[in-house]
């Protein structure tokens, strides 16, 4: 490296065992599942565990085994949504110039209308932006009885006539799968007919898989099959990357786009925050793929590598230190003096404000305790931000993760594929002889490969404290008990949990919608997060809950 | 730059595509209604996602927990039917959450498969999965029939079907049933207050006051204090009469109660605005000997006073409205009474009665000047196109109107469901005379703020 590095101090408090004054973690765990019928209890016992790590002499970690990505027991009040929500809402939602038509009764299309805060910034008035619209075939009983293919076809035609979009995507809802409408065939026909509009469909019926995760996989397969690789000429740019698994909640992508530009890195596409069809179509020209949310998108990174050759690295732009580390990792891949200098300059420019904010806030937040039960990535990545203001994460879990998100990718060969996952198509990808390129870098690629540089994700448990509590697919009942017993200073979850948690007098930070705040990505985002958490854990309202006469 | 940049004024007839719907699906209505039963856990029989979406939308609107369980269908259940899931759910729910009632509603998935809920509930009973004294009720709410209002009506009717009993020939004097329809918890509280002021004992069902506006007390109650109890629901069969507010949401339950327990019923418009509240109070007089307390007449008088004082600001103003039929009929009546001019009235909810009722409210001549559309393709995209052709002075509807409001620079008053970007609607009623005063205040605020913003400096007024 040619430039001096700015020191990015580690404010992380040392890992401490989970403890509450009156109960041991084991007792708490027992308490959480005591009331369940025996069958449910047996299942939950494998999904709730203490993070008891065994470090071998050579430094490798052995982590406890968690049961993840399995069905939620019927009757359990769960955080989870469905495959359609993962496909239409999470992955396809943030792309501005696709007309997304929900094929089904009105509800699914209505509920996924703008509720995920998919921000976007079309460069001019002339550019398409369909995000504020909700399109549906609004199926009625006669469509269920006689089939909805004709109506779907007509709806695609009407959408085309009205909006002339570059692409139309169709999402199958539960009843569509049952009655057997062939959405893919309809789309193929319409694509032929419309000729200048890419039309494709997703079989993302809500009953597929066990959570939103199935929908992410289905969506990514579709993006890969129908869009990636369509742009045949190489875009400009010396250091070209894609950012995968970034969904631009609260404007996160805007912050990152700006940051890359200042570093001289060309961001070809974001999958799928503030994204466009053109971005997807040119994404195979990237030299490096950077994966944010491992859960939702690791498949795409793997498929691009196999077909087009660009390797992928895990990054995290949540947290100032994580952001600096991730930027440096990208620079290390390209190993270019000028790029490294620019990256270091950006870190140097941004870090003083971060330090100032940390110093100011730390005395008010240090030692406070957080619990995070969200998503497939945020439950991990946001722990970095809490650590930066001295807050400990004493319990965490994912809503829709798989074992590798907890235990790291090394468990991938051990994961048993069950019936619910087998139904999600695995694409067989082959090398594209024409467009495949060996990794383009000045770095010693073999040397990088030897380390843990590429394709590496350690999982959440490796980063969490000893005996912290890990709970997959936490239920309402468990969350409520956990809060009552452990009294965290903040609980992170989603809208369905928020008000129940707050009734207990504990602030609840929504990490799916950011409570309509943010951005939290990058350096400026980190500062924003510190300030928001400081406000929440030190808010005066908690001292007002009891009336003076109570 | 326009948010809805693709919406043009050129209206093309559509047959298949709905763009920006002015309705949603049945199960969410059933879930909301079920939350109005005391110690009841709504249960969504279908895929997890439905339950998740409905709970999220209710929570975003009420800023409150909306608890409900789900049968968590997977592909297997979709093929083999959801009986095993529901049986397991019933067992788990009673073990873990201990409700008095599980209110099951179906989704498009379980309806398409054809799951028979009463039969599954009977099987659960035979297997001993339902503890002594606990109940399972159900409503069929396929998403491809009706709208969210229909789901609310169906679950409200289920309360009658499952619980109402007639124990004596003689009805209980002074005891009436009040079916408030899909309104805010605060509206239900306001209606109960009026009934009480009229000296009557009312059984209100469903009743979400004290359920979806629970106080913050550093304790979490899975089942908050409010809601109609099972005993009250049973007693509805002995009431002297039923007043059902809003034919779409409340009519079916009132008719069922009449058929089952011979309780006479009156289905009235939702008491939004002066005349609809007058009709409500007039009907209450049937049960209390005809007396109207001075306090109610005074409330009415204050409303009329405000309307009279501020008439110049209401007169001739045009409005675009969208939402639920019961709400729209009464709102339209009120706007007409304020000398305002509803111009576009849109509901996605199917049902021809709506058109007839709106025509009655507007009058034969005026209805010709108004675009009223319901059912397929009666959506907010179409309404926006109409607005682009000819502007209005005010928008009244749910949160989704804010995009049109900003693009066209027209003030928006949030009313109906869902309102996910403002608070207050949970706490302050728009029903009754006091609610009407609040509606007037909101309308006036919108117009007066606009006048303040737009007037040139020389005519910027201190008093208005």
PDB file of C-alpha atoms in Angstrom, chain B residues 53 65 76 134-135 139 153 177 179 189 296 312 346 406 417 450 462:
ATOM      1  CA  UNK B  53     -49.267  -8.658   5.401  1.00  0.00           C
ATOM      2  CA  UNK B  65     -49.806  -4.737  17.920  1.00  0.00           C
ATOM      3  CA  UNK B  76     -47.532 -29.972   0.912  1.00  0.00           C
ATOM      4  CA  UNK B 134     -63.128 -22.298  24.559  1.00  0.00           C
ATOM      5  CA  UNK B 135     -64.549 -21.615  21.121  1.00  0.00           C
ATOM      6  CA  UNK B 139     -65.678 -16.990   8.342  1.00  0.00           C
ATOM      7  CA  UNK B 153     -68.895  -8.138   7.375  1.00  0.00           C
ATOM      8  CA  UNK B 177     -77.118  -4.100  19.722  1.00  0.00           C
ATOM      9  CA  UNK B 179     -72.859  -2.917  14.992  1.00  0.00           C
ATOM     10  CA  UNK B 189     -66.063   4.684  21.596  1.00  0.00           C
ATOM     11  CA  UNK B 296     -76.701  15.780  22.421  1.00  0.00           C
ATOM     12  CA  UNK B 312     -68.133  30.733   2.713  1.00  0.00           C
ATOM     13  CA  UNK B 346     -64.298   5.803  -6.402  1.00  0.00           C
ATOM     14  CA  UNK B 406     -48.196  16.180  -4.144  1.00  0.00           C
ATOM     15  CA  UNK B 417     -58.140   2.743   5.669  1.00  0.00           C
ATOM     16  CA  UNK B 450     -54.011  26.914   1.278  1.00  0.00           C
ATOM     17  CA  UNK B 462     -55.139  37.878   9.988  1.00  0.00           C
TER      18      UNK B 462
END
